[in-house]
mmCIF file of C-alpha atoms in Angstrom:
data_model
loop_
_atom_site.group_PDB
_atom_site.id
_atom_site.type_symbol
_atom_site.label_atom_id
_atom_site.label_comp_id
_atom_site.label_asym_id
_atom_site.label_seq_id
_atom_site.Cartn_x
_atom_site.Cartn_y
_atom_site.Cartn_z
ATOM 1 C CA UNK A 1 20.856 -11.129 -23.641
ATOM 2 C CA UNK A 2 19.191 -13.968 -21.789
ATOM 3 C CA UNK A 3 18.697 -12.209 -18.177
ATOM 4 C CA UNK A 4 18.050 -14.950 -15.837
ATOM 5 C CA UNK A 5 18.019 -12.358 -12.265
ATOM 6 C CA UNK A 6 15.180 -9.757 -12.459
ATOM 7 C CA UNK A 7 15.411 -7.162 -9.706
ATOM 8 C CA UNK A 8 11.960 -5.482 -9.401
ATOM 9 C CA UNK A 9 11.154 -1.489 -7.899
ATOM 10 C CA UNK A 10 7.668 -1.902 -5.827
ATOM 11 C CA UNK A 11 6.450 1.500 -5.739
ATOM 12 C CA UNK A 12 5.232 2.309 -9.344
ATOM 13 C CA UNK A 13 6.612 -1.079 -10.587
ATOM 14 C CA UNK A 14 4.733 -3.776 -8.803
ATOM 15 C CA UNK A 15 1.991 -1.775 -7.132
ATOM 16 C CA UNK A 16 0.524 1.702 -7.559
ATOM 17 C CA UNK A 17 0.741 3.084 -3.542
ATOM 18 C CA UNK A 18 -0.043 7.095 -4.617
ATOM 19 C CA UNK A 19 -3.264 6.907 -2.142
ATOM 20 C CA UNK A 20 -1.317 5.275 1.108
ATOM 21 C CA UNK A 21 2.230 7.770 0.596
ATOM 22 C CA UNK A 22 -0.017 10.778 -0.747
ATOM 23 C CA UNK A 23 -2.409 10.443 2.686
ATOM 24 C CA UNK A 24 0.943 9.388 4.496
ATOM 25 C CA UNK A 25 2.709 12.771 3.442
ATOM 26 C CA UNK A 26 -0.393 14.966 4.130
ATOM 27 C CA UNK A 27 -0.365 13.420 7.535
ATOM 28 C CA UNK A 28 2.966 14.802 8.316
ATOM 29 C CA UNK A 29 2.514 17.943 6.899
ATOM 30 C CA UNK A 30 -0.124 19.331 9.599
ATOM 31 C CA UNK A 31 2.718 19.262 11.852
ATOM 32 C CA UNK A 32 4.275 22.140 9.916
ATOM 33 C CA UNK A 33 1.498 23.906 8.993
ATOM 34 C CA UNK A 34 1.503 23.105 5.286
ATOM 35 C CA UNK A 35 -1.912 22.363 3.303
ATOM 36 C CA UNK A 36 -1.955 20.346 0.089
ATOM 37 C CA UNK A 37 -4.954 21.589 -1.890
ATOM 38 C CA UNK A 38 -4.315 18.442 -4.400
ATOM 39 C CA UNK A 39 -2.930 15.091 -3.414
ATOM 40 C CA UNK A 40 -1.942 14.632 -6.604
ATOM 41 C CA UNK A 41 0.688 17.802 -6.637
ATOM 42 C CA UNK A 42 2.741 15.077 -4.372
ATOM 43 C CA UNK A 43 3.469 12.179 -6.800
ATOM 44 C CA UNK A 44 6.494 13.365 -7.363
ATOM 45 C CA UNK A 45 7.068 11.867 -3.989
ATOM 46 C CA UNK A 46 6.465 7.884 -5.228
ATOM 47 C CA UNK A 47 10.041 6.743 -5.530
ATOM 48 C CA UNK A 48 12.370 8.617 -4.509
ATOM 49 C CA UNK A 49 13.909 8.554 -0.687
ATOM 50 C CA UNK A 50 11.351 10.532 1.429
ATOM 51 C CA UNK A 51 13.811 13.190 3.355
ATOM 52 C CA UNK A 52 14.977 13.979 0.009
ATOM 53 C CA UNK A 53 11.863 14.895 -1.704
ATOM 54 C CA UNK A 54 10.679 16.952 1.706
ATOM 55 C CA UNK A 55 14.065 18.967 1.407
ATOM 56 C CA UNK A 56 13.377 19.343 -2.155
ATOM 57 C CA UNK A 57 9.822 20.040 -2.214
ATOM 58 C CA UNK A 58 9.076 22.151 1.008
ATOM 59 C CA UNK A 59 12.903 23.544 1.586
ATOM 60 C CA UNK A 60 13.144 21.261 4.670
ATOM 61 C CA UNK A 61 16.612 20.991 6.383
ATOM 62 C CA UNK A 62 17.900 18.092 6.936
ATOM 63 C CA UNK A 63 17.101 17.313 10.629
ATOM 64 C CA UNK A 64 13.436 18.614 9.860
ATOM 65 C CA UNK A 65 13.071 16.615 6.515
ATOM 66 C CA UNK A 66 13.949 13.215 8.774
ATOM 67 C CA UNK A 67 11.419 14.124 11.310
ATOM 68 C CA UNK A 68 8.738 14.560 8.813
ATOM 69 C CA UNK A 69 9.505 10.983 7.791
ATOM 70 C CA UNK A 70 8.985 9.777 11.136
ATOM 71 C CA UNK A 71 5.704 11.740 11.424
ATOM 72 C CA UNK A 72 4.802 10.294 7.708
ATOM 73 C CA UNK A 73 5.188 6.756 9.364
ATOM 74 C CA UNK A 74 2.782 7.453 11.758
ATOM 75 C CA UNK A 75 0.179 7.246 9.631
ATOM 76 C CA UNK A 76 1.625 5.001 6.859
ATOM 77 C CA UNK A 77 2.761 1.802 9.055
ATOM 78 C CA UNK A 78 -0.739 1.379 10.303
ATOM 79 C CA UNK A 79 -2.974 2.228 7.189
ATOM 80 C CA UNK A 80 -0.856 3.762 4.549
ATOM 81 C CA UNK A 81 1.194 0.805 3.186
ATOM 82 C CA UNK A 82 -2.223 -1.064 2.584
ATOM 83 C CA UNK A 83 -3.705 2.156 0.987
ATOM 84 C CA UNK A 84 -2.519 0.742 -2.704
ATOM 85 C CA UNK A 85 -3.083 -1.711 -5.544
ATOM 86 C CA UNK A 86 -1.213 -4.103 -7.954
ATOM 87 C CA UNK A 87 -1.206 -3.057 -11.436
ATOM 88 C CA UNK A 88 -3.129 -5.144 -13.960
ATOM 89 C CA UNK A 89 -1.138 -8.282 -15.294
ATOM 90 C CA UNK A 90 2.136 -7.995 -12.383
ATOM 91 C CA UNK A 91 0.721 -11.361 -10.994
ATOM 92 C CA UNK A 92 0.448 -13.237 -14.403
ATOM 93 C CA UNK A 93 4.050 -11.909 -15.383
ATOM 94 C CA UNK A 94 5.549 -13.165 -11.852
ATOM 95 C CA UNK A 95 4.203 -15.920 -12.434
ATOM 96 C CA UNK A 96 5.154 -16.448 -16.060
ATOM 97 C CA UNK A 97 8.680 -15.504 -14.747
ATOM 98 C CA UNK A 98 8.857 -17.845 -11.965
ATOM 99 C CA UNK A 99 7.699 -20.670 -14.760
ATOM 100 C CA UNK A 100 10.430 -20.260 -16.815
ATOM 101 C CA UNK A 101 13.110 -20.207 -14.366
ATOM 102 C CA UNK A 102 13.982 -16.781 -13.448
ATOM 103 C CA UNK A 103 14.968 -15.290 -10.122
ATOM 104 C CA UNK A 104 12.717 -12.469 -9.187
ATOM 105 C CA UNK A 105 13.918 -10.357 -6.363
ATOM 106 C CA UNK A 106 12.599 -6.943 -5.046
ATOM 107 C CA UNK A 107 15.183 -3.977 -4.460
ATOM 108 C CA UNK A 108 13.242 -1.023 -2.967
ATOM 109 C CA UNK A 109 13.970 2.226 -1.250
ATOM 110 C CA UNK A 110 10.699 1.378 0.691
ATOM 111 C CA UNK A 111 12.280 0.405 4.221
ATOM 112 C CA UNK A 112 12.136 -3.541 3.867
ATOM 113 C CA UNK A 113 9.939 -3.625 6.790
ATOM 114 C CA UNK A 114 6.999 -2.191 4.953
ATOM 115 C CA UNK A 115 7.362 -3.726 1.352
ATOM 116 C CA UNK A 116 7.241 -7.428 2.981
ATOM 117 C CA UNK A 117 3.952 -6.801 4.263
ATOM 118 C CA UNK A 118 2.957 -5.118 1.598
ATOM 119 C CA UNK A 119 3.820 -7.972 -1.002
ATOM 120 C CA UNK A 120 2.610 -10.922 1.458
ATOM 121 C CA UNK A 121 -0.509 -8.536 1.758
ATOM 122 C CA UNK A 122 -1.348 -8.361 -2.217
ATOM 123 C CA UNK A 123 -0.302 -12.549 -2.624
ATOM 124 C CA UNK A 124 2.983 -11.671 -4.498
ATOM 125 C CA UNK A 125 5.845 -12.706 -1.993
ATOM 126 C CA UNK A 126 5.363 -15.899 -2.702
ATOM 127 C CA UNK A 127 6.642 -14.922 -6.452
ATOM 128 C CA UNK A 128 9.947 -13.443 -4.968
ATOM 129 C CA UNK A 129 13.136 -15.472 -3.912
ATOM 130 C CA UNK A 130 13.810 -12.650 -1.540
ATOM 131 C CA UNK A 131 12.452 -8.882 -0.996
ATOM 132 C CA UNK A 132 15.212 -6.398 -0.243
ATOM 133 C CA UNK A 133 14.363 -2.719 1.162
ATOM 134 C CA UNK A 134 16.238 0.286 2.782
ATOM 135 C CA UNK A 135 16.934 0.107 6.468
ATOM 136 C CA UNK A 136 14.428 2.168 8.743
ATOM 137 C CA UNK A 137 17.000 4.251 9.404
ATOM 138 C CA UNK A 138 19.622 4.333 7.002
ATOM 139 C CA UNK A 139 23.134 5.615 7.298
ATOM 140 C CA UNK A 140 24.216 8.489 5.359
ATOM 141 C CA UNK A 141 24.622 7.383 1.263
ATOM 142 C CA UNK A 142 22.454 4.329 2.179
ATOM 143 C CA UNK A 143 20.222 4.713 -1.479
ATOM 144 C CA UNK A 144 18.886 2.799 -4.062
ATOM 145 C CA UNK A 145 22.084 1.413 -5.305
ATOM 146 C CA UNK A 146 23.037 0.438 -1.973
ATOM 147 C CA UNK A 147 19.473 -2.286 -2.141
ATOM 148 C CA UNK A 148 20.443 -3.316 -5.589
ATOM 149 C CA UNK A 149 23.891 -4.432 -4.463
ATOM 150 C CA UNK A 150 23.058 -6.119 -1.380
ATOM 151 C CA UNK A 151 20.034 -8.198 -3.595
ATOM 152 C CA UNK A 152 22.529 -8.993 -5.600
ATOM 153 C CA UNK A 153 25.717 -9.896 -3.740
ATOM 154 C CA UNK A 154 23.210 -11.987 -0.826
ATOM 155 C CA UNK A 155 21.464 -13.698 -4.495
ATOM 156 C CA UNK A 156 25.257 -14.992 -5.413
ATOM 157 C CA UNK A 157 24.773 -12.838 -8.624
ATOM 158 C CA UNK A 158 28.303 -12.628 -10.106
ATOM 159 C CA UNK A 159 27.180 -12.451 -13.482
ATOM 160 C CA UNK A 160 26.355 -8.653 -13.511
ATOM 161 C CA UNK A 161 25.172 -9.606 -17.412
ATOM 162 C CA UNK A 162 22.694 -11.520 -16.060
ATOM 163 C CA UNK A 163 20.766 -9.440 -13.986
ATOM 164 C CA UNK A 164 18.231 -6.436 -14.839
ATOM 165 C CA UNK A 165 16.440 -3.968 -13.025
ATOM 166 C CA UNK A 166 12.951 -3.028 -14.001
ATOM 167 C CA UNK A 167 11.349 0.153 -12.365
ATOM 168 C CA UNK A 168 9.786 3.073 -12.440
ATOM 169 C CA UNK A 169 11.882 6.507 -11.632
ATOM 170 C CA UNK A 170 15.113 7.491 -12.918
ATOM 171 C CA UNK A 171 16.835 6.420 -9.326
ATOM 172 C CA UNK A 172 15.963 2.485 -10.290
ATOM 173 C CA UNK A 173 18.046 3.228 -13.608
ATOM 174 C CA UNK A 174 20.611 5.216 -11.826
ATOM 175 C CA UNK A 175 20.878 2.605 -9.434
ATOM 176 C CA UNK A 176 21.231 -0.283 -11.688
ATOM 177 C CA UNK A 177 23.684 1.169 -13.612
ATOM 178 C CA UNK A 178 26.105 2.300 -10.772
ATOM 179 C CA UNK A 179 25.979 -1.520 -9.933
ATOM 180 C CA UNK A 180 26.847 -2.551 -13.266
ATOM 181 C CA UNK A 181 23.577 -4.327 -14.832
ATOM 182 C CA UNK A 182 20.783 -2.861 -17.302
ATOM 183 C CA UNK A 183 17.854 -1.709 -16.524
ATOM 184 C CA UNK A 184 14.089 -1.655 -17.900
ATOM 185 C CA UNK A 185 12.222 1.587 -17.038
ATOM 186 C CA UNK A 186 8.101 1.119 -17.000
ATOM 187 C CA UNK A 187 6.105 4.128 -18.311
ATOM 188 C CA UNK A 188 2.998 3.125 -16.188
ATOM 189 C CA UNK A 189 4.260 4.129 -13.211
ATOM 190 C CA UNK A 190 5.148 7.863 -11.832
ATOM 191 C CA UNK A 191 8.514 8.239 -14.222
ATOM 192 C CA UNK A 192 8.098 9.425 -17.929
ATOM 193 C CA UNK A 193 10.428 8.514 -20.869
ATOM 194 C CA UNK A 194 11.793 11.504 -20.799
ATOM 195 C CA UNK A 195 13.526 10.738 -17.443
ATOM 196 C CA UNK A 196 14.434 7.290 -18.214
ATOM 197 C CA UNK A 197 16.157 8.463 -21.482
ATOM 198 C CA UNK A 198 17.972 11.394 -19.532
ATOM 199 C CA UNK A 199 19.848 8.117 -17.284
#
């Protein structure tokens, strides 16, 4: 297996943002009237698209869910997305990476909007041959999969054996596999083996 395309999750995979999207989801919530006694009860957020986990964790409708994201964003696109930290060693392995040949991409749900900032923010763009992100405002079924096909289609990947994904939740392994290439999952981050080994 020589892998020479490595697709890379930012959220839990590159950086550790709980502090920005935990203060960003608070935020939002005083709209509706909903306390958080600990931030940390809303990790389960880190990863996975936002509307979902508001439907999922508060019983949000759709409609509602979407507007909570657009209240979330007031908060995060000013202070949030800078409200996080790279994990120990991610530089030296980019770098390492980028030595030896390989082509290091980003496929995020983030919107793409925020995770270039953020990466150009921390020094790591420079690492990446191209960041890819969900739209602001996605169209229905626009998901994780979606970003790792358009990274790897606009990369000229036609290999699929090539190419791996590395994150950090079970929608980075989902997502790699509906598109055909492996995937690494990282126990550092806000997945567990558990969920990797359920994908």
């Amino acid at each position: 297996m020589s892998y020479q395309t490595i697709l890379f999750d930012l959220d839990g995979t590159l950086t550790d943002p709980a502090e920005g999207i935990t203060n960003s989801i608070v935020h939002s919530l005083t709209y509706y009237g909903i306390d958080v006694a600990d931030k940390r009860d809303l990790y389960d957020f880190i990863g996975p698209p936002l509307h979902e986990s508001y439907m999922r964790r508060f019983g949000m409708d759709e409609a509602t869910s979407l507007e909570a994201v657009e209240h979330y964003r007031e908060y995060f696109s000013v202070k949030g997305l800078f409200e996080n930290e790279v994990y120990d060693g991610i530089e030296d392995l980019l770098r390492e990476l980028r030595a030896n040949g390989k082509q290091l991409l980003v496929a995020t749900s983030k919107p793409e909007v925020y995770a270039v900032p953020i990466l150009e923010h921390f020094g790591l763009a420079k690492y990446f041959h191209h960041i890819y992100g969900a739209l602001l405002h996605p169209p229905r079924g626009y998901g994780k999969a979606d970003v790792i096909r358009e990274a790897l289609a606009c990369s000229g990947v036609t290999d699929l054996g090539t190419a791996i994904m590395v994150g950090d939740r079970k929608h980075d392994i989902i997502g790699a596999h509906k598109e055909g290439i492996s995937a690494i999952g990282v126990l550092y981050g806000y997945g567990d083996r558990a969920e990797h080994e359920a994908c």
